[in-house]
Amino acid sequence: MTSIGGAASSGMVDWNLAVATATRLVRPGPDVSRDEARAVVVELRRHARSAEEHVRGFTNLGTPETHDTPLLVVDRPGWVRANVAGFRELLKPLLDKMQERRGTSPGNVVMGAVGGKVTGVELGMLLSFLASRVLGQYETFAPATRDLPAGANGGGRLLLVAPNIVHVERELDVEPHDFRLWVTLHEETHRTQFTAVPWLRDHLEGEIQAFLAETDVDPTTVLERVREAAQSLVGGRPEGEEGDEGRSLVEIVQTPAQREILGRLTAVMSLLEGHADYVMDGVGPEVVPSVAEIREKFQQRRAKGASRLDMALRKLLGLDAKLRQYRDGERFVRAVVDEVGMEGFNRVWTSPNTLPTKAEIGKPADWITRVHRKPEA
């Protein structure tokens, strides 16, 4: 197995072990012949090219020259490898800080190696769960590796997970060719967002690094936070403490400063996801004949999850918040476009200052007033 970025097994996370664990645990994809698999890959690549043109025409964003990021049609292990590479790049500053805090005494080095393997296994288990559910993804912070190319200007690549797309189209019993184009419309919108708005990637990375910089690196403090989070999740919160109902483990363990940053990140992600859904619905009726049926069935699948375990894991990991982002963000985009048109909405991409706040996502009129207000005489 190729290592992820050199000495991947050293440090706070054994990245190679994460890949190995996820690859071993991930469920096999749907039963397809080799010829069928090749045909799916060819069709997804063709749909991605046509989706790029449809999205660009509908949104008035980008040009053919701005699409400098590659498209990769991958299987579930391929998705795992790509995401581990991205995680390793994004988390490097935090893990380096934790490594430095831990020190280099022999005892700490041994404990660190053991801890890195434990963390690698845990990360692998999480990725094995997600790898069978993700249909597509624009990897914003992806570094180029020998097996996984990325964009020349700051990375980035578009992933389409072929076995998951086939699995869901069969599960929903929808027209496969329509469903594949419908999925690529959503994912191509994300690629257009980042390739047409050059500052967006750096802005998001800055917010994420600020979030990580606020993370307590003292192991005792981290363990105490996790203990309190676990108590809250199982109903064991000390009497008189309120306010953690309905929050995920990810949210509970954050500091106040991180929650502020998380609020801004939530607003941006709601915008990006809602915009992709809006574009998918706007383009869909013209190019996807069965779009109404697909949309209805897919929304039902999103809402209920695949099983009770799936729903519990969604809650624990905060994935239910992502479902709200689709809904709230789409309502924001629709309301703004209805009021000021697509060009008026596109002012959202002018700078970080024109991005909606978390409050404005719920109140689009406030964003319109702030960004489109007339200068006072």
Coordinates of C-alpha atoms in Angstrom, one line a residue:
M1 CA 0.0 0.0 0.0
T2 CA 1.3 3.5 -0.9
S3 CA 1.9 5.6 2.2
I4 CA 0.0 8.9 2.4
G5 CA 2.6 11.6 2.1
G6 CA 5.8 9.9 3.2
A7 CA 6.2 9.1 6.9
A8 CA 2.6 8.9 7.4
S9 CA 2.8 6.4 10.3
S10 CA 4.6 8.9 12.6
G11 CA 3.2 11.6 14.8
M12 CA -0.2 11.9 16.4
V13 CA -2.2 9.9 13.8
D14 CA -1.1 6.8 12.0
W15 CA -2.5 7.8 8.6
N16 CA -1.5 4.5 6.9
L17 CA -3.4 2.6 9.5
A18 CA -6.4 4.8 9.0
V19 CA -6.4 4.0 5.3
A20 CA -5.9 0.3 6.0
T21 CA -8.6 0.1 8.6
A22 CA -11.2 2.0 6.5
T23 CA -10.4 -0.1 3.4
R24 CA -10.7 -3.3 5.4
L25 CA -14.0 -2.3 7.1
V26 CA -15.8 -0.5 4.3
R27 CA -18.7 -2.5 2.8
P28 CA -18.4 -3.8 -0.7
G29 CA -20.1 -1.8 -3.4
P30 CA -23.1 -3.0 -5.5
D31 CA -22.8 -6.1 -7.7
V32 CA -21.8 -4.9 -11.2
S33 CA -19.8 -6.5 -13.9
R34 CA -16.5 -5.1 -15.1
D35 CA -18.2 -3.8 -18.3
E36 CA -21.0 -2.2 -16.4
A37 CA -18.4 -0.5 -14.1
R38 CA -16.5 0.9 -17.1
A39 CA -19.7 2.2 -18.6
V40 CA -20.7 4.0 -15.4
V41 CA -17.3 5.7 -15.2
V42 CA -17.5 6.8 -18.8
E43 CA -21.0 8.2 -18.3
L44 CA -20.1 10.1 -15.1
R45 CA -17.2 11.7 -16.9
R46 CA -19.4 12.7 -19.8
H47 CA -22.1 14.1 -17.4
A48 CA -19.5 16.1 -15.5
R49 CA -18.5 17.9 -18.7
S50 CA -22.0 18.7 -19.7
A51 CA -22.9 19.7 -16.1
E52 CA -20.0 22.1 -16.0
E53 CA -21.6 24.0 -19.0
H54 CA -25.1 23.9 -17.5
V55 CA -23.9 25.2 -14.1
R56 CA -21.8 28.0 -15.6
G57 CA -24.7 29.1 -17.9
F58 CA -27.2 29.1 -15.0
T59 CA -25.1 30.8 -12.4
N60 CA -23.0 33.2 -14.6
L61 CA -20.0 32.1 -12.7
G62 CA -16.6 31.1 -14.1
T63 CA -15.2 30.4 -17.5
P64 CA -13.8 27.2 -19.1
E65 CA -10.3 28.4 -18.2
T66 CA -11.1 28.6 -14.4
H67 CA -11.9 24.9 -14.2
D68 CA -8.3 23.8 -13.5
T69 CA -9.2 21.0 -11.0
P70 CA -9.3 17.4 -12.1
L71 CA -12.3 15.1 -12.0
L72 CA -11.7 11.7 -10.4
V73 CA -14.3 8.9 -10.6
V74 CA -13.3 6.7 -7.6
D75 CA -14.4 3.6 -5.7
R76 CA -14.9 3.6 -1.9
P77 CA -11.2 2.9 -1.0
G78 CA -10.2 5.6 -3.5
W79 CA -12.5 8.1 -1.6
V80 CA -10.8 7.0 1.7
R81 CA -7.3 7.6 0.3
A82 CA -8.2 11.0 -1.1
N83 CA -9.8 12.2 2.2
V84 CA -7.0 10.9 4.4
A85 CA -4.6 13.0 2.2
G86 CA -6.8 16.0 2.7
F87 CA -7.2 15.5 6.4
R88 CA -3.5 15.1 6.8
E89 CA -2.8 18.4 5.0
L90 CA -5.5 20.4 6.9
L91 CA -4.7 19.1 10.3
K92 CA -1.0 19.3 10.1
P93 CA -0.6 22.6 12.0
L94 CA -2.7 21.4 14.9
L95 CA -1.0 18.0 15.1
D96 CA 2.4 19.6 14.9
K97 CA 1.5 21.8 17.9
M98 CA 0.2 18.8 19.8
Q99 CA 3.4 16.8 19.0
E100 CA 5.5 19.7 20.2
R101 CA 3.5 20.0 23.5
R102 CA 3.9 16.2 24.1
G103 CA 7.7 16.4 24.1
T104 CA 10.3 13.9 22.9
S105 CA 11.2 11.9 26.1
P106 CA 11.3 8.1 25.4
G107 CA 8.1 7.5 27.4
N108 CA 6.2 10.2 25.5
V109 CA 7.4 8.9 22.2
V110 CA 6.2 5.4 23.0
M111 CA 2.9 6.6 24.3
G112 CA 2.6 8.8 21.2
A113 CA 3.1 5.9 18.9
V114 CA 0.5 3.9 20.6
G115 CA -1.9 6.8 20.6
G116 CA -1.3 7.4 16.9
K117 CA -2.3 3.9 16.1
V118 CA -5.4 4.1 18.2
T119 CA -6.4 7.4 16.5
G120 CA -5.6 5.9 13.1
V121 CA -8.0 3.0 13.8
E122 CA -10.7 5.3 15.1
L123 CA -10.4 7.6 12.0
G124 CA -10.4 4.5 9.8
M125 CA -13.7 3.3 11.4
L126 CA -15.3 6.7 10.8
L127 CA -14.1 6.9 7.2
S128 CA -15.4 3.3 6.5
F129 CA -18.8 4.5 7.7
L130 CA -18.8 7.6 5.5
A131 CA -17.2 5.9 2.4
S132 CA -20.3 4.0 1.5
R133 CA -22.6 7.1 1.8
V134 CA -20.9 10.0 0.0
L135 CA -22.0 10.3 -3.6
G136 CA -19.6 13.1 -4.6
Q137 CA -17.3 15.7 -3.1
Y138 CA -15.3 18.7 -4.1
E139 CA -12.1 18.3 -2.1
T140 CA -11.2 21.9 -1.4
F141 CA -7.9 21.3 0.3
A142 CA -6.6 18.3 -1.5
P143 CA -2.9 18.0 -2.0
A144 CA -1.6 16.3 -5.1
T145 CA -0.2 12.8 -4.5
R146 CA 1.3 10.2 -6.9
D147 CA -2.0 8.5 -7.3
L148 CA -4.4 11.5 -6.8
P149 CA -3.8 14.6 -8.9
A150 CA -5.1 18.0 -7.8
G151 CA -5.5 21.4 -9.2
A152 CA -2.4 23.4 -10.0
N153 CA -3.5 26.6 -8.2
G154 CA -3.9 25.6 -4.5
G155 CA -5.1 22.1 -5.0
G156 CA -8.7 20.8 -5.2
R157 CA -10.3 18.0 -7.1
L158 CA -13.8 16.7 -7.8
L159 CA -14.6 13.2 -6.7
L160 CA -17.5 11.1 -7.9
V161 CA -17.9 7.8 -6.0
A162 CA -19.3 5.5 -8.6
P163 CA -20.4 2.5 -6.5
N164 CA -22.4 4.8 -4.1
I165 CA -24.1 6.5 -7.0
V166 CA -25.1 3.1 -8.5
H167 CA -26.2 1.9 -5.0
V168 CA -28.5 4.9 -4.4
E169 CA -30.0 4.9 -7.9
R170 CA -31.0 1.2 -7.4
E171 CA -32.2 1.9 -3.9
L172 CA -34.4 4.7 -5.0
D173 CA -35.5 2.8 -8.2
V174 CA -34.9 5.9 -10.4
E175 CA -33.7 6.2 -14.0
P176 CA -29.9 5.7 -13.7
H177 CA -28.8 8.1 -16.5
D178 CA -31.0 10.9 -15.1
F179 CA -29.8 10.3 -11.5
R180 CA -26.1 10.3 -12.5
L181 CA -26.5 13.7 -14.3
W182 CA -28.5 15.1 -11.4
V183 CA -25.7 14.2 -8.9
T184 CA -23.0 15.7 -11.1
L185 CA -24.9 18.9 -11.3
H186 CA -24.7 19.3 -7.5
E187 CA -21.0 18.5 -7.3
E188 CA -20.1 20.6 -10.4
T189 CA -21.7 23.5 -8.7
H190 CA -19.2 23.1 -5.8
R191 CA -16.3 23.0 -8.2
T192 CA -17.6 26.1 -9.9
Q193 CA -18.0 27.9 -6.6
F194 CA -14.3 27.4 -5.7
T195 CA -12.8 27.8 -9.2
A196 CA -14.8 30.9 -10.0
V197 CA -14.2 32.6 -6.6
P198 CA -10.5 32.6 -6.1
W199 CA -10.5 33.9 -2.5
L200 CA -13.0 31.4 -1.2
R201 CA -10.6 28.6 -0.6
D202 CA -8.1 30.7 1.3
H203 CA -10.9 32.3 3.4
L204 CA -12.3 28.9 4.4
E205 CA -8.8 27.5 5.2
G206 CA -8.1 30.6 7.3
E207 CA -11.3 30.1 9.3
I208 CA -10.6 26.4 9.8
Q209 CA -7.0 27.0 10.9
A210 CA -8.3 29.7 13.3
F211 CA -10.7 27.1 14.7
L212 CA -8.0 24.5 15.1
A213 CA -5.6 27.1 16.7
E214 CA -8.2 27.5 19.5
T215 CA -8.2 23.8 20.2
D216 CA -6.8 22.9 23.7
V217 CA -3.7 20.8 23.2
D218 CA -3.5 19.8 26.8
P219 CA -4.6 16.1 26.8
T220 CA -6.2 16.4 30.3
T221 CA -8.4 19.3 29.1
V222 CA -9.4 17.5 26.0
L223 CA -10.3 14.3 27.9
E224 CA -12.4 16.3 30.4
R225 CA -14.3 17.9 27.5
V226 CA -15.0 14.5 26.0
R227 CA -16.1 13.2 29.3
E228 CA -18.6 16.0 29.7
A229 CA -19.8 15.6 26.2
A230 CA -20.4 11.9 26.7
Q231 CA -22.3 12.6 29.9
S232 CA -24.5 15.0 28.1
L233 CA -25.2 12.6 25.2
V234 CA -26.2 9.8 27.5
G235 CA -28.3 12.0 29.8
G236 CA -25.7 12.1 32.6
R237 CA -25.2 15.8 32.7
P238 CA -24.9 17.2 36.3
E239 CA -28.2 18.5 37.6
G240 CA -28.9 22.1 36.8
E241 CA -26.8 22.3 33.6
E242 CA -28.8 23.0 30.6
G243 CA -28.4 23.9 26.9
D244 CA -26.7 20.9 25.4
E245 CA -29.8 19.1 24.1
G246 CA -29.8 18.4 20.5
R247 CA -26.1 19.3 20.0
S248 CA -23.6 16.9 18.4
L249 CA -20.4 15.7 20.0
V250 CA -18.5 18.0 17.7
E251 CA -20.4 21.1 18.9
I252 CA -20.2 20.3 22.6
V253 CA -16.4 20.0 22.8
Q254 CA -15.7 23.4 21.4
T255 CA -14.6 26.5 23.2
P256 CA -16.6 29.8 23.1
A257 CA -14.1 31.2 20.5
Q258 CA -14.5 28.1 18.4
R259 CA -18.3 28.4 18.5
E260 CA -18.0 31.9 17.0
I261 CA -15.9 30.6 14.2
L262 CA -18.2 27.6 13.8
G263 CA -21.1 30.0 13.4
R264 CA -19.3 31.7 10.5
L265 CA -18.3 28.4 8.9
T266 CA -21.9 27.1 9.3
A267 CA -23.2 30.1 7.4
V268 CA -20.7 29.6 4.6
M269 CA -21.4 25.9 4.3
S270 CA -25.1 26.6 4.3
L271 CA -24.6 29.0 1.5
L272 CA -22.5 26.6 -0.6
E273 CA -24.8 23.6 0.0
G274 CA -28.0 25.6 -0.5
H275 CA -26.6 27.2 -3.7
A276 CA -25.7 23.7 -5.1
D277 CA -29.2 22.4 -4.4
Y278 CA -30.8 25.6 -5.9
V279 CA -28.7 25.2 -9.1
M280 CA -29.4 21.5 -9.3
D281 CA -33.2 22.2 -9.1
G282 CA -32.9 25.2 -11.5
V283 CA -31.0 23.3 -14.2
G284 CA -32.7 19.9 -13.6
P285 CA -36.0 20.3 -15.3
E286 CA -34.4 21.2 -18.6
V287 CA -31.9 18.4 -18.7
V288 CA -33.1 15.7 -16.3
P289 CA -36.5 14.4 -17.5
S290 CA -37.3 12.6 -14.2
V291 CA -36.0 15.2 -11.9
A292 CA -39.2 15.6 -9.9
E293 CA -39.3 11.9 -9.0
I294 CA -35.6 11.9 -8.2
R295 CA -35.8 15.0 -6.0
E296 CA -38.8 13.7 -4.0
K297 CA -37.3 10.2 -3.4
F298 CA -33.9 11.6 -2.5
Q299 CA -35.3 14.2 -0.1
Q300 CA -37.1 11.3 1.7
R301 CA -33.9 9.4 1.9
R302 CA -32.0 12.3 3.3
A303 CA -34.6 13.0 5.9
K304 CA -34.9 9.5 7.4
G305 CA -31.4 8.1 7.0
A306 CA -30.8 4.4 6.2
S307 CA -31.3 2.9 9.6
R308 CA -31.6 3.7 13.3
L309 CA -27.8 3.3 13.6
D310 CA -27.3 5.6 10.7
M311 CA -29.5 8.2 12.3
A312 CA -27.6 7.9 15.7
L313 CA -24.3 8.3 14.0
R314 CA -25.5 11.3 12.0
K315 CA -26.5 12.9 15.3
L316 CA -23.3 12.1 17.1
L317 CA -21.1 13.3 14.3
G318 CA -23.2 16.4 13.5
L319 CA -24.2 15.2 10.1
D320 CA -27.8 16.1 10.8
A321 CA -26.7 19.7 10.8
K322 CA -25.6 19.2 7.2
L323 CA -29.1 18.3 6.3
R324 CA -30.3 21.6 7.8
Q325 CA -27.6 23.4 5.8
Y326 CA -29.1 22.1 2.5
R327 CA -32.6 23.3 3.5
D328 CA -31.8 26.6 5.1
G329 CA -29.2 27.6 2.5
E330 CA -31.5 26.7 -0.4
R331 CA -34.2 28.9 1.1
F332 CA -31.7 31.8 1.5
V333 CA -30.5 31.5 -2.2
R334 CA -34.0 31.2 -3.5
A335 CA -35.3 34.2 -1.5
V336 CA -32.4 36.4 -2.6
V337 CA -32.6 35.4 -6.3
D338 CA -36.3 36.1 -6.3
E339 CA -35.7 39.5 -4.9
V340 CA -32.6 40.8 -6.7
G341 CA -32.0 38.3 -9.5
M342 CA -29.0 36.0 -10.1
E343 CA -26.6 38.9 -10.7
G344 CA -27.7 40.5 -7.4
F345 CA -27.3 37.2 -5.6
N346 CA -23.8 36.8 -7.1
R347 CA -22.6 39.8 -5.1
V348 CA -22.3 37.2 -2.3
W349 CA -19.1 36.1 -4.0
T350 CA -17.5 39.6 -3.9
S351 CA -15.5 39.2 -0.7
P352 CA -15.7 37.6 2.8
N353 CA -17.6 40.7 3.9
T354 CA -20.5 40.0 1.5
L355 CA -20.9 36.4 2.7
P356 CA -24.1 36.0 4.8
T357 CA -23.9 35.6 8.5
K358 CA -25.5 32.7 10.3
A359 CA -28.4 35.0 11.3
E360 CA -28.8 36.3 7.7
I361 CA -29.1 32.7 6.3
G362 CA -32.4 32.6 8.3
K363 CA -33.3 36.2 7.3
P364 CA -32.3 36.8 3.7
A365 CA -33.9 40.2 3.7
D366 CA -31.3 41.4 6.2
W367 CA -28.5 40.3 3.9
I368 CA -30.2 42.1 1.0
T369 CA -30.5 45.2 3.0
R370 CA -26.8 45.1 4.1
V371 CA -25.3 44.3 0.7
H372 CA -27.7 46.0 -1.6
R373 CA -28.5 49.1 0.5
K374 CA -28.4 52.4 -1.4
P375 CA -25.8 54.9 -0.3
E376 CA -27.1 57.7 1.8
A377 CA -27.4 61.0 0.0

